[in-house]
Amino acid sequence: GQQVMQIPQYQHVQEGEDFTTYCNSSTTLSNIQWYKQRPGGHPVFLIQLVKSGEVKKQKRLTFQFGEAKKNSSLHITATQTTDVGTYFCAGPPDRLFGNEKLTFGTGTRLTIIP
Amino acid sequence: NAGVTQTPKFRVLKTGQSMTLLCAQDMNHEYMYWYRQDPGMGLRLIHYSVGEGTTAKGEVPDGYNVSRLKKQNFLLGLESAAPSQTSVYFCASSSRDRGFVAEAFFGQGTRLTVV
C-alpha cells in the first residue's frame, strides 16, 4: 500500500536558523497537503499543492511539490518559538478510484532552542 | 460552527472491554476519517468513509469497526480492547474541491488507555 515517509523525524534548531522537512511517497499523489500539530493539540491544515513543481509561500514558510508528484518539502526561514510543533504531509493517491484515502506522513517534530 | 467534535475526550478501558468513539461534523462533509497517533508513528489511517452508508479500510483496520449511518456521524468501535490499542484517536472530515480531497478538519482527539 501507499507509504509516506518524512525526514528527519526530529529537528532541533537554534531560534533564527532555518528548518526543512522532506516528504516522500511510494506512489504518485494527486495533491499534497501540509499540517502543523502543536504539542498536545490536533493537526491544523497549512496549505495544499496540486500542480507538479508547484511552489507556494506563506510568510516565512515555503512549500514545494516535486515534479513527479511523489515528494514535497517545507522550508521555514528564520525559525521562531511559535514554529514549535510536528509538521505532517498528507496526500491521497493519484488514481481513478480510492483517491479519497488521505494518508499522512510520519511527521517531523521541530523544537526550537531559544 | 462546532466543526468536528469527538466524544469522549479520555477513556480508560480494561482488556477485553468494548467501546464506541463518536465523531460528529457539522460542515456537511462527504469524507470522514479515523486515525490513531502513537509516538514516532505519525497519523495512521484506521478506516474512512466517502459518504453515508459507505466505509473502507485504511492502513491499520484490524481490531476496529466503523459505521456511517448518518452523513454527519462516524463511529469507531473496539469490540475487545487490547493494550496495543492504547493511543490517541483523531477523527477528521473533508470535502471535495475541484476534483481533489480538500483540507481536513480534525477533532480534538480521544486519549484511550487500555489496561
CSV table of C-alpha atoms in Angstrom, one decimal:
chain,number,residue,atom,x,y,z
A,1,GLY,CA,0.0,0.0,0.0
A,2,GLN,CA,0.9,3.7,-0.2
A,3,GLN,CA,3.6,4.8,2.3
A,4,VAL,CA,4.5,8.4,3.0
A,5,MET,CA,7.8,9.0,4.8
A,6,GLN,CA,9.2,12.2,6.2
A,7,ILE,CA,12.7,13.1,7.2
A,8,PRO,CA,14.1,14.0,9.6
A,9,GLN,CA,12.0,12.5,12.4
A,10,TYR,CA,13.2,15.2,14.8
A,11,GLN,CA,15.0,18.5,14.3
A,12,HIS,CA,16.3,20.8,17.0
A,13,VAL,CA,17.4,24.3,15.8
A,14,GLN,CA,18.5,27.5,17.4
A,15,GLU,CA,16.0,30.3,17.1
A,16,GLY,CA,16.6,32.2,13.9
A,17,GLU,CA,18.0,29.2,12.0
A,18,ASP,CA,16.3,27.7,9.0
A,19,PHE,CA,14.4,24.4,9.0
A,20,THR,CA,13.4,21.9,6.2
A,21,THR,CA,11.4,18.8,6.3
A,22,TYR,CA,11.1,16.4,3.3
A,23,CYS,CA,8.2,14.2,2.4
A,24,ASN,CA,8.4,11.1,0.1
A,25,SER,CA,5.6,9.0,-1.1
A,26,SER,CA,5.8,5.5,-2.6
A,27,THR,CA,3.1,6.4,-5.1
A,28,THR,CA,2.2,9.4,-7.1
A,29,LEU,CA,-0.1,11.8,-5.2
A,30,SER,CA,-3.0,13.7,-6.6
A,31,ASN,CA,-2.1,16.6,-4.3
A,32,ILE,CA,0.0,17.2,-1.2
A,33,GLN,CA,-1.3,18.8,2.0
A,34,TRP,CA,0.7,20.1,4.9
A,35,TYR,CA,-0.4,20.2,8.5
A,36,LYS,CA,1.0,21.5,11.8
A,37,GLN,CA,0.3,19.9,15.2
A,38,ARG,CA,1.3,21.9,18.3
A,39,PRO,CA,2.2,19.8,21.4
A,40,GLY,CA,-1.0,18.4,22.9
A,41,GLY,CA,-3.1,19.7,20.0
A,42,HIS,CA,-4.6,18.4,16.9
A,43,PRO,CA,-3.3,18.7,13.3
A,44,VAL,CA,-4.2,22.0,11.6
A,45,PHE,CA,-4.2,22.5,7.9
A,46,LEU,CA,-1.5,24.8,6.5
A,47,ILE,CA,-1.6,24.5,2.7
A,48,GLN,CA,-2.4,22.3,-0.3
A,49,LEU,CA,-0.3,22.0,-3.5
A,50,VAL,CA,-1.8,20.4,-6.6
A,51,LYS,CA,0.4,21.0,-9.6
A,52,SER,CA,3.6,19.3,-10.5
A,53,GLY,CA,6.6,21.5,-9.5
A,54,GLU,CA,4.3,24.0,-7.6
A,55,VAL,CA,5.8,26.3,-5.1
A,56,LYS,CA,3.8,28.3,-2.6
A,57,LYS,CA,4.8,30.7,0.2
A,58,GLN,CA,3.2,31.7,3.4
A,59,LYS,CA,5.3,34.4,5.1
A,60,ARG,CA,8.4,32.5,6.3
A,61,LEU,CA,7.2,29.1,5.1
A,62,THR,CA,7.9,27.8,1.6
A,63,PHE,CA,6.2,24.7,0.2
A,64,GLN,CA,7.2,22.8,-2.8
A,65,PHE,CA,5.6,19.9,-4.7
A,66,GLY,CA,8.0,17.7,-6.7
A,67,GLU,CA,7.9,17.3,-10.5
A,68,ALA,CA,6.9,13.7,-10.3
A,69,LYS,CA,4.3,14.4,-7.6
A,70,LYS,CA,5.9,11.9,-5.2
A,71,ASN,CA,7.8,14.2,-3.0
A,72,SER,CA,7.4,17.6,-1.3
A,73,SER,CA,9.3,19.9,1.1
A,74,LEU,CA,8.5,22.5,3.7
A,75,HIS,CA,11.1,25.1,4.4
A,76,ILE,CA,10.9,27.6,7.3
A,77,THR,CA,13.2,30.6,7.2
A,78,ALA,CA,14.5,32.2,10.5
A,79,THR,CA,12.5,30.0,12.9
A,80,GLN,CA,10.7,31.4,15.8
A,81,THR,CA,9.5,29.8,19.0
A,82,THR,CA,5.9,29.8,17.6
A,83,ASP,CA,7.1,27.3,14.9
A,84,VAL,CA,7.4,24.6,17.5
A,85,GLY,CA,5.4,21.5,16.7
A,86,THR,CA,5.2,18.5,14.4
A,87,TYR,CA,4.8,19.0,10.7
A,88,PHE,CA,2.9,16.4,8.7
A,89,CYS,CA,2.5,16.0,5.0
A,90,ALA,CA,-0.5,14.1,3.6
A,91,GLY,CA,-1.8,13.1,0.2
A,92,PRO,CA,-4.3,10.9,-1.5
A,93,PRO,CA,-3.1,8.6,-4.3
A,94,ASP,CA,-3.4,9.8,-7.8
A,95,ARG,CA,-5.7,7.2,-9.3
A,96,LEU,CA,-9.2,7.0,-10.6
A,97,PHE,CA,-10.7,5.1,-7.6
A,98,GLY,CA,-9.8,5.3,-3.9
A,99,ASN,CA,-8.4,8.8,-4.3
A,100,GLU,CA,-10.1,10.0,-1.1
A,101,LYS,CA,-7.8,8.0,1.1
A,102,LEU,CA,-5.8,10.7,2.9
A,103,THR,CA,-2.5,9.1,4.1
A,104,PHE,CA,-0.3,11.1,6.4
A,105,GLY,CA,3.5,11.1,6.6
A,106,THR,CA,5.4,10.1,9.7
A,107,GLY,CA,5.9,13.7,10.7
A,108,THR,CA,8.9,15.9,11.7
A,109,ARG,CA,9.0,17.2,15.2
A,110,LEU,CA,10.6,20.7,15.4
A,111,THR,CA,11.9,22.0,18.7
A,112,ILE,CA,13.5,25.5,19.0
A,113,ILE,CA,16.4,26.4,21.3
A,114,PRO,CA,15.9,30.0,22.4
B,1,ASN,CA,-19.8,26.2,14.0
B,2,ALA,CA,-18.5,23.5,16.2
B,3,GLY,CA,-16.5,21.8,13.3
B,4,VAL,CA,-15.5,18.3,14.3
B,5,THR,CA,-16.5,17.0,17.8
B,6,GLN,CA,-15.2,13.8,19.3
B,7,THR,CA,-16.6,12.1,22.4
B,8,PRO,CA,-15.3,11.1,24.8
B,9,LYS,CA,-12.0,13.0,25.2
B,10,PHE,CA,-10.5,10.5,27.6
B,11,ARG,CA,-11.2,6.9,28.4
B,12,VAL,CA,-9.6,4.0,30.3
B,13,LEU,CA,-10.7,0.5,29.4
B,14,LYS,CA,-9.8,-2.9,30.7
B,15,THR,CA,-8.6,-5.5,28.3
B,16,GLY,CA,-11.5,-7.2,26.6
B,17,GLN,CA,-14.0,-4.4,27.1
B,18,SER,CA,-15.7,-2.7,24.2
B,19,MET,CA,-16.4,0.9,23.5
B,20,THR,CA,-17.5,3.3,20.7
B,21,LEU,CA,-15.9,6.6,19.9
B,22,LEU,CA,-18.2,9.1,18.3
B,23,CYS,CA,-17.3,11.7,15.7
B,24,ALA,CA,-19.7,14.4,14.6
B,25,GLN,CA,-19.2,17.1,12.0
B,26,ASP,CA,-21.5,20.0,11.1
B,27,MET,CA,-19.8,21.1,7.8
B,28,ASN,CA,-21.8,18.7,5.5
B,29,HIS,CA,-18.5,17.0,4.5
B,30,GLU,CA,-18.6,13.8,2.4
B,31,TYR,CA,-15.4,12.3,3.7
B,32,MET,CA,-14.7,11.2,7.2
B,33,TYR,CA,-11.6,9.6,8.7
B,34,TRP,CA,-10.4,7.8,11.8
B,35,TYR,CA,-6.6,8.0,12.7
B,36,ARG,CA,-4.6,6.7,15.6
B,37,GLN,CA,-1.4,8.5,16.7
B,38,ASP,CA,1.4,6.8,18.5
B,39,PRO,CA,4.8,8.3,19.4
B,40,GLY,CA,7.0,8.3,16.4
B,41,MET,CA,4.4,6.7,14.1
B,42,GLY,CA,2.7,9.7,12.8
B,43,LEU,CA,-1.0,9.5,12.0
B,44,ARG,CA,-2.1,6.1,10.8
B,45,LEU,CA,-5.4,5.7,9.0
B,46,ILE,CA,-7.7,3.1,10.5
B,47,HIS,CA,-10.9,3.4,8.4
B,48,TYR,CA,-12.5,6.1,6.3
B,49,SER,CA,-15.8,6.8,4.7
B,50,VAL,CA,-16.6,8.6,1.4
B,51,GLY,CA,-20.3,9.0,2.1
B,52,GLU,CA,-23.3,8.0,4.2
B,53,GLY,CA,-23.5,4.2,4.3
B,54,THR,CA,-20.0,3.6,3.0
B,55,THR,CA,-16.8,2.6,4.8
B,56,ALA,CA,-13.3,1.5,3.7
B,57,LYS,CA,-10.3,0.1,5.4
B,58,GLY,CA,-7.2,2.2,6.0
B,59,GLU,CA,-3.7,1.1,6.9
B,60,VAL,CA,-4.4,-0.4,10.4
B,61,PRO,CA,-8.0,-1.6,10.4
B,62,ASP,CA,-7.6,-4.8,12.5
B,63,GLY,CA,-9.5,-4.8,15.8
B,64,TYR,CA,-11.7,-1.9,14.8
B,65,ASN,CA,-15.1,-1.5,13.1
B,66,VAL,CA,-16.8,1.6,11.9
B,67,SER,CA,-20.2,2.8,10.8
B,68,ARG,CA,-21.6,5.8,9.0
B,69,LEU,CA,-25.4,5.6,9.2
B,70,LYS,CA,-25.7,9.4,9.0
B,71,LYS,CA,-23.6,11.8,7.0
B,72,GLN,CA,-22.6,13.9,10.0
B,73,ASN,CA,-21.6,11.0,12.2
B,74,PHE,CA,-18.7,8.4,12.0
B,75,LEU,CA,-18.5,5.8,14.8
B,76,LEU,CA,-15.4,3.9,15.6
B,77,GLY,CA,-15.9,0.7,17.6
B,78,LEU,CA,-13.5,-1.5,19.6
B,79,GLU,CA,-15.1,-4.9,20.2
B,80,SER,CA,-12.5,-6.3,22.5
B,81,ALA,CA,-9.9,-3.8,23.6
B,82,ALA,CA,-6.2,-4.7,23.8
B,83,PRO,CA,-3.3,-2.8,25.3
B,84,SER,CA,-1.9,-2.3,21.8
B,85,GLN,CA,-4.9,-0.1,21.1
B,86,THR,CA,-3.7,2.4,23.7
B,87,SER,CA,-3.3,5.6,21.6
B,88,VAL,CA,-4.7,9.0,20.8
B,89,TYR,CA,-7.5,8.7,18.2
B,90,PHE,CA,-8.3,11.6,15.9
B,91,CYS,CA,-11.3,12.0,13.7
B,92,ALA,CA,-11.2,14.2,10.6
B,93,SER,CA,-13.6,15.3,7.9
B,94,SER,CA,-13.1,16.8,4.5
B,95,SER,CA,-14.9,17.7,1.3
B,96,ARG,CA,-14.0,17.5,-2.4
B,97,ASP,CA,-12.8,20.7,-4.1
B,98,ARG,CA,-12.1,20.9,-7.8
B,99,GLY,CA,-11.6,17.1,-8.0
B,100,PHE,CA,-9.3,16.9,-5.0
B,101,VAL,CA,-9.7,15.9,-1.4
B,102,ALA,CA,-9.7,19.3,0.3
B,103,GLU,CA,-8.5,20.5,3.7
B,104,ALA,CA,-9.2,18.0,6.5
B,105,PHE,CA,-10.6,19.4,9.8
B,106,PHE,CA,-9.7,17.4,12.9
B,107,GLY,CA,-11.4,16.8,16.2
B,108,GLN,CA,-9.7,17.4,19.5
B,109,GLY,CA,-8.7,13.8,19.9
B,110,THR,CA,-9.6,10.9,22.3
B,111,ARG,CA,-6.9,9.6,24.6
B,112,LEU,CA,-7.6,5.9,25.1
B,113,THR,CA,-5.7,3.8,27.6
B,114,VAL,CA,-6.3,0.0,27.7
B,115,VAL,CA,-5.0,-1.7,30.9
